[in-house]
Short mmCIF file of C-alpha atoms in Angstrom, two decimals:
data_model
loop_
_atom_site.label_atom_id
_atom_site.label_comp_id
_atom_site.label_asym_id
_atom_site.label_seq_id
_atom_site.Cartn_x
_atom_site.Cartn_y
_atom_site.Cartn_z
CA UNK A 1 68.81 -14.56 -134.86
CA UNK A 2 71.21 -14.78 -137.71
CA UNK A 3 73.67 -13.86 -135.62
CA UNK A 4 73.35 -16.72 -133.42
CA UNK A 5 72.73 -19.26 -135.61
CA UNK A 6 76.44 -18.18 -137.03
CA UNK A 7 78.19 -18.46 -133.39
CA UNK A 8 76.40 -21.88 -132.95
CA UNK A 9 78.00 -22.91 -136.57
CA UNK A 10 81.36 -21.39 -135.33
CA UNK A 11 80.90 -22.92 -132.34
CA UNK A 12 80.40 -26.40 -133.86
CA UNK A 13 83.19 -25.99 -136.74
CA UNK A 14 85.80 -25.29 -133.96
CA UNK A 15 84.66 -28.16 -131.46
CA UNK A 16 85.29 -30.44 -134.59
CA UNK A 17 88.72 -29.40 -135.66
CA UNK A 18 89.60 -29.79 -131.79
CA UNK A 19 88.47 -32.96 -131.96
CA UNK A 20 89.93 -33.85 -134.48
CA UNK A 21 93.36 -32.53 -133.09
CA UNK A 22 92.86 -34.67 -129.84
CA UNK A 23 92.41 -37.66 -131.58
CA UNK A 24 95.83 -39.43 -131.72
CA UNK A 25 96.32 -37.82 -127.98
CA UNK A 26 93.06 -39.89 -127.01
CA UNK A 27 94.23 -42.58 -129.34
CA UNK A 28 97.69 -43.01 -128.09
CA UNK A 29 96.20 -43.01 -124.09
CA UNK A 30 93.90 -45.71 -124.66
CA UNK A 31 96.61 -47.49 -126.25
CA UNK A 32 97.09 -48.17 -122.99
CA UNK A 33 94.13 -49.93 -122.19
CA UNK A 34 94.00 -52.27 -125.46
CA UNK A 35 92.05 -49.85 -127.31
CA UNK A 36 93.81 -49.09 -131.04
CA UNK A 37 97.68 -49.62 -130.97
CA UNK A 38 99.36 -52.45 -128.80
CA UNK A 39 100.57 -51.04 -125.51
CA UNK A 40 104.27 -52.62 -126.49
CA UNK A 41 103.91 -50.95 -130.46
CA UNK A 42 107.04 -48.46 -130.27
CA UNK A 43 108.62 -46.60 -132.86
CA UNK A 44 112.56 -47.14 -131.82
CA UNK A 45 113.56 -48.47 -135.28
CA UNK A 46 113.76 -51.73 -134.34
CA UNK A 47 110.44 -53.09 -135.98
CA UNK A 48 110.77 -55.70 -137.98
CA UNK A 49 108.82 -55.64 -141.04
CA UNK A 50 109.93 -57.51 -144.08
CA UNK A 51 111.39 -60.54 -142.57
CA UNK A 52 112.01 -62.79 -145.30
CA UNK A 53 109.77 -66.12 -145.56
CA UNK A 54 107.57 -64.87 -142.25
CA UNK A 55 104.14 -66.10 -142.17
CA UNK A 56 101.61 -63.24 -141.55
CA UNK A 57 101.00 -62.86 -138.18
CA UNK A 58 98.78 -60.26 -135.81
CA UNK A 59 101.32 -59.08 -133.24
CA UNK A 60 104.56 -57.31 -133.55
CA UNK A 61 108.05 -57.96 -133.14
CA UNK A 62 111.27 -56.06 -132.88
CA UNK A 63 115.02 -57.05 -133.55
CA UNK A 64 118.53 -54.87 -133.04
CA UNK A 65 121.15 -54.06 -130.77
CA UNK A 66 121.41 -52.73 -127.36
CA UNK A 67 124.73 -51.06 -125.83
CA UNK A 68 126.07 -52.47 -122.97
CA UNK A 69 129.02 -50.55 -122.96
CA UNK A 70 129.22 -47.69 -124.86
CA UNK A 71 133.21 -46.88 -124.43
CA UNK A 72 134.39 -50.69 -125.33
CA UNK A 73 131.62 -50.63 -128.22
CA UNK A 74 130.02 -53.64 -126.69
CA UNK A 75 126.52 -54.32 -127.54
CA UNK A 76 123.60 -57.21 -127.48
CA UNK A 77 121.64 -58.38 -130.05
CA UNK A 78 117.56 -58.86 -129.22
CA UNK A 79 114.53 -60.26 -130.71
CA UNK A 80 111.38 -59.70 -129.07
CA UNK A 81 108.34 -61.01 -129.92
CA UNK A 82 104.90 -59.38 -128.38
CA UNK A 83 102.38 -61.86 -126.79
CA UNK A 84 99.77 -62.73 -129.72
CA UNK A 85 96.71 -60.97 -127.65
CA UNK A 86 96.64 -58.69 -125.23
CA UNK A 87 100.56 -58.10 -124.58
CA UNK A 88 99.76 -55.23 -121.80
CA UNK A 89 98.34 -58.12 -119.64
CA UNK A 90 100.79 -60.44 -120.20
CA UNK A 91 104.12 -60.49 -118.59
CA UNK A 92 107.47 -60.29 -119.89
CA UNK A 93 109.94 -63.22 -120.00
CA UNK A 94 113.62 -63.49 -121.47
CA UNK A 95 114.68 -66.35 -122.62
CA UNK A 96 118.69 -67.63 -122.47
CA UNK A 97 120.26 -70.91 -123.98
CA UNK A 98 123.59 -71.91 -122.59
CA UNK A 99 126.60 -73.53 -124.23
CA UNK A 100 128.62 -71.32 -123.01
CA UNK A 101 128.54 -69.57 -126.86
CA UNK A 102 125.69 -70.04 -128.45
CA UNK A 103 122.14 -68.55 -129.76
CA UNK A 104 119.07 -67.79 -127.83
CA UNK A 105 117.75 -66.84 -131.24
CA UNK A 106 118.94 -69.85 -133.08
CA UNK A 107 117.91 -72.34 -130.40
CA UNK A 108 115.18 -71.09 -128.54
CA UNK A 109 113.33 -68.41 -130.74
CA UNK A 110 113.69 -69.91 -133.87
CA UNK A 111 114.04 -74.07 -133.28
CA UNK A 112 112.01 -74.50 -129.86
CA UNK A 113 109.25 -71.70 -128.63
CA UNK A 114 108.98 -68.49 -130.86
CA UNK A 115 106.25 -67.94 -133.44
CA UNK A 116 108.60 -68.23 -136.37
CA UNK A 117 110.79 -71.43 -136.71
CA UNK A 118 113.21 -72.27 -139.29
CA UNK A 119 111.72 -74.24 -142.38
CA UNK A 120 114.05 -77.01 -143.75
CA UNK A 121 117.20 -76.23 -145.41
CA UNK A 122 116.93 -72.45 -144.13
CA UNK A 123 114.88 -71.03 -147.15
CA UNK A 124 112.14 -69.59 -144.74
CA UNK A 125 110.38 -69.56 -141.77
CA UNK A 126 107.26 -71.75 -140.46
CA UNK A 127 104.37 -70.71 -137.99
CA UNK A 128 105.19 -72.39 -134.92
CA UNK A 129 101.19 -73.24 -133.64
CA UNK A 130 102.86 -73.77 -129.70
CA UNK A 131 104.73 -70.79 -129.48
CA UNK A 132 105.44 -69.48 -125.91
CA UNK A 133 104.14 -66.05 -127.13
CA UNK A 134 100.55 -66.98 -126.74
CA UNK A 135 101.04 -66.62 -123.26
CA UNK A 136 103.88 -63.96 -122.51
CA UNK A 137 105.62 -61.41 -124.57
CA UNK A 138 109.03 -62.75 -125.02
CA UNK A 139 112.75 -61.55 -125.31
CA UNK A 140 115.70 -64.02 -126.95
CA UNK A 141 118.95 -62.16 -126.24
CA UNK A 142 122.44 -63.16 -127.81
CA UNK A 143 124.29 -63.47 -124.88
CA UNK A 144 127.30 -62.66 -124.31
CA UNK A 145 128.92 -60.63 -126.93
CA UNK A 146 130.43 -62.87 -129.79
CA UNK A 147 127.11 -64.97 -129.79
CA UNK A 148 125.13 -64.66 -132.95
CA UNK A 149 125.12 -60.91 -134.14
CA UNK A 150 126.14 -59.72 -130.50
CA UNK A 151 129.65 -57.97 -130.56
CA UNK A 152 132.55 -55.92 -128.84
CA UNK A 153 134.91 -53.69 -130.42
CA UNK A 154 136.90 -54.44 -127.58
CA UNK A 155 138.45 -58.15 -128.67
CA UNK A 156 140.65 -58.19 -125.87
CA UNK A 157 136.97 -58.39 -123.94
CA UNK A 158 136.24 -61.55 -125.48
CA UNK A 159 139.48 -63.73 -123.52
CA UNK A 160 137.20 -62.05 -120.33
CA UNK A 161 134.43 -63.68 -120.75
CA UNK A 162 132.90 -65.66 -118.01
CA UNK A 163 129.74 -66.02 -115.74
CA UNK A 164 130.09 -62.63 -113.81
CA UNK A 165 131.27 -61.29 -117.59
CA UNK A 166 127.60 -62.53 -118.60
CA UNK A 167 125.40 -61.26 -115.81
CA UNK A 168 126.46 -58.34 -115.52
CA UNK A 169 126.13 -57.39 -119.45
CA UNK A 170 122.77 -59.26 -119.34
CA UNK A 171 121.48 -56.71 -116.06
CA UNK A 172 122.69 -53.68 -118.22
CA UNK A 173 120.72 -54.88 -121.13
CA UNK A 174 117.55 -55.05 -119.43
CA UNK A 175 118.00 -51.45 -118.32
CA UNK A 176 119.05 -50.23 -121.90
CA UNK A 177 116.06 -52.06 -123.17
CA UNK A 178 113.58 -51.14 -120.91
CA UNK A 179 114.62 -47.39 -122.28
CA UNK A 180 113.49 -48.83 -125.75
CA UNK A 181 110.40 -50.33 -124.56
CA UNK A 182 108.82 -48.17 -121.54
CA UNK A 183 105.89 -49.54 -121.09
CA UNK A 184 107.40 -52.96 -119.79
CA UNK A 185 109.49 -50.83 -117.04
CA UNK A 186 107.30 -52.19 -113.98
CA UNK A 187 105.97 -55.04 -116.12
CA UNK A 188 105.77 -59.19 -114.24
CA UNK A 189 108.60 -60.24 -115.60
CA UNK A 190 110.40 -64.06 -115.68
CA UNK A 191 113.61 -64.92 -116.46
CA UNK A 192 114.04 -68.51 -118.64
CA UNK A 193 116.41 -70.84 -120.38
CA UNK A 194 117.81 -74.61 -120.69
CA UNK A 195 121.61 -75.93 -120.23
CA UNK A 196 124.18 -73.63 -119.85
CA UNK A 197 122.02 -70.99 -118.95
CA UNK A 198 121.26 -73.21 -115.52
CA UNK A 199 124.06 -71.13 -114.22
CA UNK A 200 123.16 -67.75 -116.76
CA UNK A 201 119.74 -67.30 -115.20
CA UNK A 202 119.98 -67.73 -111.59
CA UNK A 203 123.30 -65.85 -111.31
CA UNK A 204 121.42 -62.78 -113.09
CA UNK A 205 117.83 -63.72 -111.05
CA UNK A 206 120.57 -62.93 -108.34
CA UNK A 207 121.71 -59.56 -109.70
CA UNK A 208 118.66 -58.44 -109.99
CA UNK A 209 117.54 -59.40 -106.68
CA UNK A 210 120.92 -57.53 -105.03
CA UNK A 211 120.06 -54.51 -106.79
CA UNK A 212 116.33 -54.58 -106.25
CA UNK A 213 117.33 -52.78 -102.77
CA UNK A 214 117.93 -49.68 -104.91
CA UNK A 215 114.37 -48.67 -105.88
CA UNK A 216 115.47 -46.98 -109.20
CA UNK A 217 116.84 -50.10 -110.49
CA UNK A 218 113.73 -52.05 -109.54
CA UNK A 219 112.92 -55.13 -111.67
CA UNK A 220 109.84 -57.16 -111.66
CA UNK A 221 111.20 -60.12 -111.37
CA UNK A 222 108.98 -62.86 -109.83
CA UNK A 223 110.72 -66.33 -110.84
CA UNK A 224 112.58 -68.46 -113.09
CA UNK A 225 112.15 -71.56 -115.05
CA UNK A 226 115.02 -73.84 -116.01
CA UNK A 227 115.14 -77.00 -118.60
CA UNK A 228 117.97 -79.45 -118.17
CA UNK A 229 120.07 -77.02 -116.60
CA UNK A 230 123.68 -77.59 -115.80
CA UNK A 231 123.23 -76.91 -112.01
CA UNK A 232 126.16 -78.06 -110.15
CA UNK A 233 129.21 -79.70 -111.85
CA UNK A 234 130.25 -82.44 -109.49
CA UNK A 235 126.34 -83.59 -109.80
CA UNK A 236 126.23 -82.85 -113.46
CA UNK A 237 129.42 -85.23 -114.55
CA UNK A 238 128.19 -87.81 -112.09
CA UNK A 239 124.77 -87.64 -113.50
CA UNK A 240 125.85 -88.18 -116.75
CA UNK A 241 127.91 -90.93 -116.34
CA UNK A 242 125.25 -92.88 -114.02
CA UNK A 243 122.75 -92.01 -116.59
CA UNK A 244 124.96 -93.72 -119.65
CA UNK A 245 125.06 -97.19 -117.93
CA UNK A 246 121.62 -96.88 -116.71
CA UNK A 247 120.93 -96.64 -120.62
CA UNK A 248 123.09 -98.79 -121.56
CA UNK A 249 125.68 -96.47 -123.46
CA UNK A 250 128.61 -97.49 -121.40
CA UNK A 251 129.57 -100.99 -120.12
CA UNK A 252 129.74 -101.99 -116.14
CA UNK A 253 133.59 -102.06 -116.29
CA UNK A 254 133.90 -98.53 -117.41
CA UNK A 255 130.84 -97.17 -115.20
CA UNK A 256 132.69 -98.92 -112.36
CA UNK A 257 136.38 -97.46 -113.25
CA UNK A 258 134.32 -94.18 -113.32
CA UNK A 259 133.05 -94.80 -109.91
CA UNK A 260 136.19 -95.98 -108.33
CA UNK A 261 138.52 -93.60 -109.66
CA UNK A 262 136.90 -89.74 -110.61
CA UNK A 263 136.65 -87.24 -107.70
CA UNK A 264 134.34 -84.44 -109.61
CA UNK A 265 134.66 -82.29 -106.58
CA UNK A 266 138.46 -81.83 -107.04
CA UNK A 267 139.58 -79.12 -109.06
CA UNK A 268 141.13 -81.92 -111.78
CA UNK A 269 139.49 -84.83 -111.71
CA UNK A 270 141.45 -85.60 -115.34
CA UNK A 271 144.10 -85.61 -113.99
CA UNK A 272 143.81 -89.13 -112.68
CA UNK A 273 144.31 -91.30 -115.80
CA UNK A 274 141.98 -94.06 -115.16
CA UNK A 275 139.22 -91.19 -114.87
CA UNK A 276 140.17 -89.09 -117.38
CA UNK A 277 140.00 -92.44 -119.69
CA UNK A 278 136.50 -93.55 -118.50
CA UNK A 279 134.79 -90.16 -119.19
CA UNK A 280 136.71 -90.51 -122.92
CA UNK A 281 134.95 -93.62 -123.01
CA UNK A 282 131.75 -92.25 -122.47
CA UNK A 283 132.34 -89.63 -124.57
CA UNK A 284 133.69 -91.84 -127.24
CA UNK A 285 130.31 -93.75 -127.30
CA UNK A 286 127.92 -90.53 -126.80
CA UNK A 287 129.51 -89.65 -130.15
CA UNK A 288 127.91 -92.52 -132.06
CA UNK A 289 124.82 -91.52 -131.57
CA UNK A 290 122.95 -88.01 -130.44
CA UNK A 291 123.69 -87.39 -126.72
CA UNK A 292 121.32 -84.80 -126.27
CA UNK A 293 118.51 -87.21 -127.42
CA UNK A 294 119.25 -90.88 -127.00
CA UNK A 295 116.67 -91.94 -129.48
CA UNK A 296 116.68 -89.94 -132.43
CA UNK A 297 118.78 -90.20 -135.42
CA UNK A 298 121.61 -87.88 -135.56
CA UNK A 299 122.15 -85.47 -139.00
CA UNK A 300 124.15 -87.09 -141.44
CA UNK A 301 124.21 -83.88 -143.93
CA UNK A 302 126.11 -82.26 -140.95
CA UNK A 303 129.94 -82.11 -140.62
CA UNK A 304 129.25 -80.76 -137.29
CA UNK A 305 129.96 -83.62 -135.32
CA UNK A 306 133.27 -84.47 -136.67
CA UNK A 307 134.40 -81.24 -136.49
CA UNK A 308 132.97 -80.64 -132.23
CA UNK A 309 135.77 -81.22 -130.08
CA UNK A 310 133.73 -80.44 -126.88
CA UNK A 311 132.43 -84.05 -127.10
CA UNK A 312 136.24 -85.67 -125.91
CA UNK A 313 137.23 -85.25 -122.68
CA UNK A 314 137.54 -81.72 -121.47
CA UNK A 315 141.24 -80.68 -120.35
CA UNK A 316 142.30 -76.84 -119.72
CA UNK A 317 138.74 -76.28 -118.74
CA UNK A 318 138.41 -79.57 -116.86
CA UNK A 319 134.68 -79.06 -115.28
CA UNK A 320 133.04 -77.22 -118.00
CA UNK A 321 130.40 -79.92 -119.86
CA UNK A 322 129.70 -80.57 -123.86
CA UNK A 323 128.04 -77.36 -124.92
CA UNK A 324 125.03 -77.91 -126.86
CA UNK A 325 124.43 -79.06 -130.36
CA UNK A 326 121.32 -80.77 -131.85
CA UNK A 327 117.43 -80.72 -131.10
CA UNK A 328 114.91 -82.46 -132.11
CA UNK A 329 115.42 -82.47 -135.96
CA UNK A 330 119.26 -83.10 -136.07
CA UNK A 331 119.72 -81.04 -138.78
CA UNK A 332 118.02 -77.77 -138.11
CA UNK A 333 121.36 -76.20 -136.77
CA UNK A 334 122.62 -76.29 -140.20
CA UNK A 335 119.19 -74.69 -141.38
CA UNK A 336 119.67 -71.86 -138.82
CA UNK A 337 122.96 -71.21 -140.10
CA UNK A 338 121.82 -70.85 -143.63
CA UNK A 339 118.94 -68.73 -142.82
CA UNK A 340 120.54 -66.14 -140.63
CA UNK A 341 123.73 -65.36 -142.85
CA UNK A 342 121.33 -64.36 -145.62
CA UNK A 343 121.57 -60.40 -146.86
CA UNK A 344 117.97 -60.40 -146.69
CA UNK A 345 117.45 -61.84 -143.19
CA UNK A 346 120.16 -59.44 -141.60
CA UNK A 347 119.03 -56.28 -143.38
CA UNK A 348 115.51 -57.19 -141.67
CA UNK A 349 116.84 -58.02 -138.45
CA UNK A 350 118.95 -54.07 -138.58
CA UNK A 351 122.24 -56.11 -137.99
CA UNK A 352 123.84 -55.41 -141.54
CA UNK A 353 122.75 -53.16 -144.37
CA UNK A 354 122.62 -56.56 -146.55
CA UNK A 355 126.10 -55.88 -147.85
CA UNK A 356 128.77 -55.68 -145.49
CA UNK A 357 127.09 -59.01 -143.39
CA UNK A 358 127.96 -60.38 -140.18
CA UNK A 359 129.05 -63.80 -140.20
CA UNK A 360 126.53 -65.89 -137.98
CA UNK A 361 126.77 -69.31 -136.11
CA UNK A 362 124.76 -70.82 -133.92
CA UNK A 363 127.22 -71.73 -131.24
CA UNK A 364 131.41 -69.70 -130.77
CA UNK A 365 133.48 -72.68 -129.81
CA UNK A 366 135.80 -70.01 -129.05
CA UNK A 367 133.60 -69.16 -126.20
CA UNK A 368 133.33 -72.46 -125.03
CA UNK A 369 136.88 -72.99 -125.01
CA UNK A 370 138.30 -70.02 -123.70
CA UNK A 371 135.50 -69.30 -120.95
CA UNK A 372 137.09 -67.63 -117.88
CA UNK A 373 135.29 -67.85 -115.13
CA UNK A 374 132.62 -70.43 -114.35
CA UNK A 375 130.72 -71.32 -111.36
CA UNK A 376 130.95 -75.04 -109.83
CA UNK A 377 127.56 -74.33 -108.54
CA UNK A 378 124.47 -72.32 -108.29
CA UNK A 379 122.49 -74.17 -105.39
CA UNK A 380 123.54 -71.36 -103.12
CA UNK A 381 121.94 -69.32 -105.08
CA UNK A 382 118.93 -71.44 -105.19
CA UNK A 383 118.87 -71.28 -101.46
CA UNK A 384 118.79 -67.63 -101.83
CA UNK A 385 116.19 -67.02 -104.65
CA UNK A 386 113.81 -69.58 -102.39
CA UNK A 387 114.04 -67.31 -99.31
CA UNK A 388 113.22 -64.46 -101.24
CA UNK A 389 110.25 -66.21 -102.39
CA UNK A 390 110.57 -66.26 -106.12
CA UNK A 391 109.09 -68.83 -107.76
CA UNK A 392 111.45 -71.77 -108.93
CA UNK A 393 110.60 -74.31 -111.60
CA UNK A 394 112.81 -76.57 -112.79
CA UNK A 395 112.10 -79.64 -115.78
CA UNK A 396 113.98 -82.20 -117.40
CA UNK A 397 113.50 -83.98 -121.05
CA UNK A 398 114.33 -87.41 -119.44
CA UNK A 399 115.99 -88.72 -122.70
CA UNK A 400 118.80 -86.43 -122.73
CA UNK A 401 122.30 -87.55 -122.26
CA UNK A 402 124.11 -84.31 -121.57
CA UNK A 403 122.57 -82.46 -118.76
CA UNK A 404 119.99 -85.89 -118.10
CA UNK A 405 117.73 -85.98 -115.11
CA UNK A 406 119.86 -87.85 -112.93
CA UNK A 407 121.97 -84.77 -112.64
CA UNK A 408 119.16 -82.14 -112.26
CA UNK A 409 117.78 -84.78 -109.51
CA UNK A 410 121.21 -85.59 -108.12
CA UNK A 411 121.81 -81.08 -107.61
CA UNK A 412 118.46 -80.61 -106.11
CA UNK A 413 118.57 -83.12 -103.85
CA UNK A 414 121.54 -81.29 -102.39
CA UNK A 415 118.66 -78.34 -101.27
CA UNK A 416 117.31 -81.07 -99.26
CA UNK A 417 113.68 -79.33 -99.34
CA UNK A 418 110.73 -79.96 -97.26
CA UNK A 419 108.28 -82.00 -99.81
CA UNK A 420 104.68 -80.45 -100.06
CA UNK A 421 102.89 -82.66 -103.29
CA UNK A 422 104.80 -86.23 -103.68
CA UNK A 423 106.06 -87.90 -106.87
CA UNK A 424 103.05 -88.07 -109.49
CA UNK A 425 102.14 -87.98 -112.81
CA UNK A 426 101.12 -85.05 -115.09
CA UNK A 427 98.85 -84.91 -118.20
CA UNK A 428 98.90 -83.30 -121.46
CA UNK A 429 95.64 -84.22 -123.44
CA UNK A 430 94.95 -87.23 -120.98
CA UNK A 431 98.04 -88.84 -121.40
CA UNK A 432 101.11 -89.17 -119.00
CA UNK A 433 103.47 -86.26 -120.05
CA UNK A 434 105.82 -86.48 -117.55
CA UNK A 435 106.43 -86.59 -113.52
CA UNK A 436 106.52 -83.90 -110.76
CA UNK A 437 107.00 -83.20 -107.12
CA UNK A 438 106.44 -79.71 -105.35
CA UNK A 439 108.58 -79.06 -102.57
CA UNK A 440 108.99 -75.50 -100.58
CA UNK A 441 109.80 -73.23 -103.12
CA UNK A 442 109.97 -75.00 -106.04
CA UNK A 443 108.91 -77.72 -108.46
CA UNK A 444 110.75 -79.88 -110.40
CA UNK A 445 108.94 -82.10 -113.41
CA UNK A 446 109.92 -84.18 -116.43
CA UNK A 447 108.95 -84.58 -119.73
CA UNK A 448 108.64 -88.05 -120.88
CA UNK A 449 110.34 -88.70 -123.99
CA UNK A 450 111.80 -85.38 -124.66
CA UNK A 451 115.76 -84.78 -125.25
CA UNK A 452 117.71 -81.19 -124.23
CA UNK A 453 115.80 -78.81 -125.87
CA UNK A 454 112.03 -79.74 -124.62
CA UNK A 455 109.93 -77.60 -126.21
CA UNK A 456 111.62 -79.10 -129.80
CA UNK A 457 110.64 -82.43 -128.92
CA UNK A 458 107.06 -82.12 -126.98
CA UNK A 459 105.80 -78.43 -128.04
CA UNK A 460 102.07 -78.58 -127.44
CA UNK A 461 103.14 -80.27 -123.98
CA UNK A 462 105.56 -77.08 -122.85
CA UNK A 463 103.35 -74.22 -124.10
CA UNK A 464 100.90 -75.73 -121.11
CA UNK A 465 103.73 -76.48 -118.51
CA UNK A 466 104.55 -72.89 -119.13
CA UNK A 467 101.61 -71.19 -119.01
CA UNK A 468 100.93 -73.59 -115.66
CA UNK A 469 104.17 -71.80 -114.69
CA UNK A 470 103.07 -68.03 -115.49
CA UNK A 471 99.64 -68.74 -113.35
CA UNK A 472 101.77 -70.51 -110.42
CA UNK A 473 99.28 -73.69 -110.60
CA UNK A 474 100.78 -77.27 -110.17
CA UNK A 475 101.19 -79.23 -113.80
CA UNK A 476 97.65 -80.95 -114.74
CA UNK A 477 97.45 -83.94 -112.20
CA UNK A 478 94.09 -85.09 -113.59
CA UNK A 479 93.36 -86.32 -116.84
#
């Protein structure tokens, strides 16, 4: 008897220590399924955890570098923020701002849609209540290299850069990363951005489509979504100029010597004086006040503006548009730059030891100047991305000067797409918060009252467009 009643006891002792040893293996499975550590909770090094000024918050995020190119020293700098709740149901979206040359982190993560936006003067950070991670987990990449903390070792790469330069880097990124972050391999995933990157995220919604054919490169990708995005020069210019006088920024004799006398389909339309004056008119006035919101008061603490040369007429890169500067507060790129060439800030983001820092802007004019390659349109690839049945969204702030919605209307209209849901209103908490239409393949909207970057101007209003755009549902149409 006393012998088994010591074999049960041994037999118990030794059940517990085994279960005790499967424990994290049980733990870390059903990690999986929501149950103890997030499904996107890695240990790569990149977890950011002292972030200077950060409100306390329940999910995690990661910052840090990427290779691209391991032989030129090239590499991409990331932040990625995990949806608040449940990131293994939620999909994965990048996000890209334009210029060409500046910050997805500086615009879009930290001044329009990510949890953490800059507080005034660039001391800290502020909880942003509307950002776009309560409804995907989302990835702000520095694109291309000599944006923000990205970099080659390579300069000679850096008189290369162009469109093709850009997509391609971008495409190798999301490999690399996806070896940081396995568990978003096969993941939904949606590609996003405003501006510039109107050209940025088609041409690499393209890429991936192309290589989709090979299934070991196989991307999720299921659509795009695109604020006030330079589509299609000719359009573009002759958007913004229509939209001036129709605002009264310009006067009737110089929209008309516009009119009469610019050809934005040649190669050089400059290079007909009477044009190349107008559009310095138009730029001359646009400089008195914010073009990329007609209606807000620019930053006077900036010297920005008298130091941007992109707002005169363009010459050696005739067709290439202003690249961005402003938002909603006028003065948060200067926070931005404060608050991202700190010691502290870079140490925490694992782009500098806090010593030997990297020096940060928010946009390279270098970049914009010296961009090599640029495409005068992406409606064929439109045309493309439709037939392949991705889904295509596509808004406008309609008080933006400097890619308004006369231009995104004037590109689209080029598709010249079956209509399925006419012109109409949408609502955000029963009032009218813009317009759309829904036509084969994709929707277009606007936001009343918002300038370029949307979400800065009409937050609470975006964070429900988007997540309208994650589900595939039309905007509210009821109030």
């Amino acid at each position: 008897m006393d012998n088994i009643i010591l074999k049960h006891t041994i037999f118990h002792i030794l059940a517990f220590i085994l279960f005790l040893s499967l424990k994290p293996a049980i733990s870390s499975r059903d990690s999986q399924w929501g149950f103890g550590r997030k499904l996107g909770s890695v240990n790569n090094g990149d977890l950011v955890t002292n972030l200077p000024g950060q409100p306390p918050v329940d999910f995690q995020h990661y910052a840090g570098y990427v290779t691209v190119n391991g032989t030129n020293g090239r590499a991409l700098f990331y932040w990625f923020y995990e949806a608040m709740t449940k990131p293994e149901d939620k999909p994965l979206v990048l996000w890209l701002n334009g210029g060409p040359g500046c910050s997805s982190v500086g615009y879009g993560a930290t001044q329009e849609i990510g949890p953490f936006l800059v507080d005034t003067n660039g001391k800290g950070l502020k909880l942003n209540n509307f950002s776009w991670n309560k409804e995907a987990n989302m990835l702000f990449l520095e694109s291309p290299v000599g944006v923000g903390f990205s970099y080659s070792n390579t300069t000679s790469e850096y008189a290369q850069l162009g469109d093709d330069f850009t997509a391609n880097d971008a495409y190798t990124f999301l490999h690399n990363w996806f070896l940081k972050f396995p568990s978003y391999r096969t993941r939904t995933f949606y590609i996003a951005g405003e501006s510039y990157a109107g050209k940025y995220v088609p041409e690499l919604a393209e890429l991936i489509h192309d290589r989709n054919k090979d299934p070991s490169l196989h991307i999720n990708l299921k659509g795009i979504l695109l604020g006030n995005p330079q589509t299609s020069d000719a359009e573009d210019w002759l958007g913004l100029v229509d939209y001036a006088w129709s605002h009264a920024v310009i006067s009737d004799e110089t929209h008309k010597t516009i009119r009469r006398s610019c050809d934005f389909n040649s190669n050089d339309p400059w290079s007909n004086k009477d044009c190349n004056e107008g559009v310095a008119e138009v730029m001359k006035q646009y400089n008195e006040i914010d073009i990329y919101s007609l209606y807000t008061s620019v930053c006077f603490a900036s010297t920005a503006r008298a130091n941007d040369q992109s707002m005169q007429t363009p010459k050696r890169l005739s067709k290439m548009m202003p690249r961005i500067m402003g938002g909603y507060d006028p003065c948060l790129d200067d926070y931005a730059k404060v608050f991202y060439n700190r010691p502290d800030v870079q140490k925490a983001l694992h782009v500098s030891d806090g010593h030997n820092l990297k020096n940060w802007s928010i946009c390279n004019n270098d970049i914009f100047e010296g961009w090599a390659q640029s495409k005068p349109s992406v409606i064929p690839i439109y045309r493309k991305l439709i037939s392949a049945g991705l889904r295509i969204w596509v808004y406008s702030g309609d008080t933006d000067g400097r890619v308004p919605v006369l231009s995104t209307r004037y590109s689209l209209k080029i598709l010249d797409l079956p209509i399925t849901k006419r012109w109409r209103p949408w609502y955000h908490k029963k009032e009218v918060s813009g317009w759309y239409q829904e036509y084969e393949g994709l929707t277009f909207a606007t936001f009343r009252g918002a300038g370029h970057a949307v979400p800065s101007f009409k937050p609470s209003n975006s964070l429900e467009f988007f997540s309208s755009f994650l589900l595939g549902e039309s905007p509210p149409s009821t109030k």
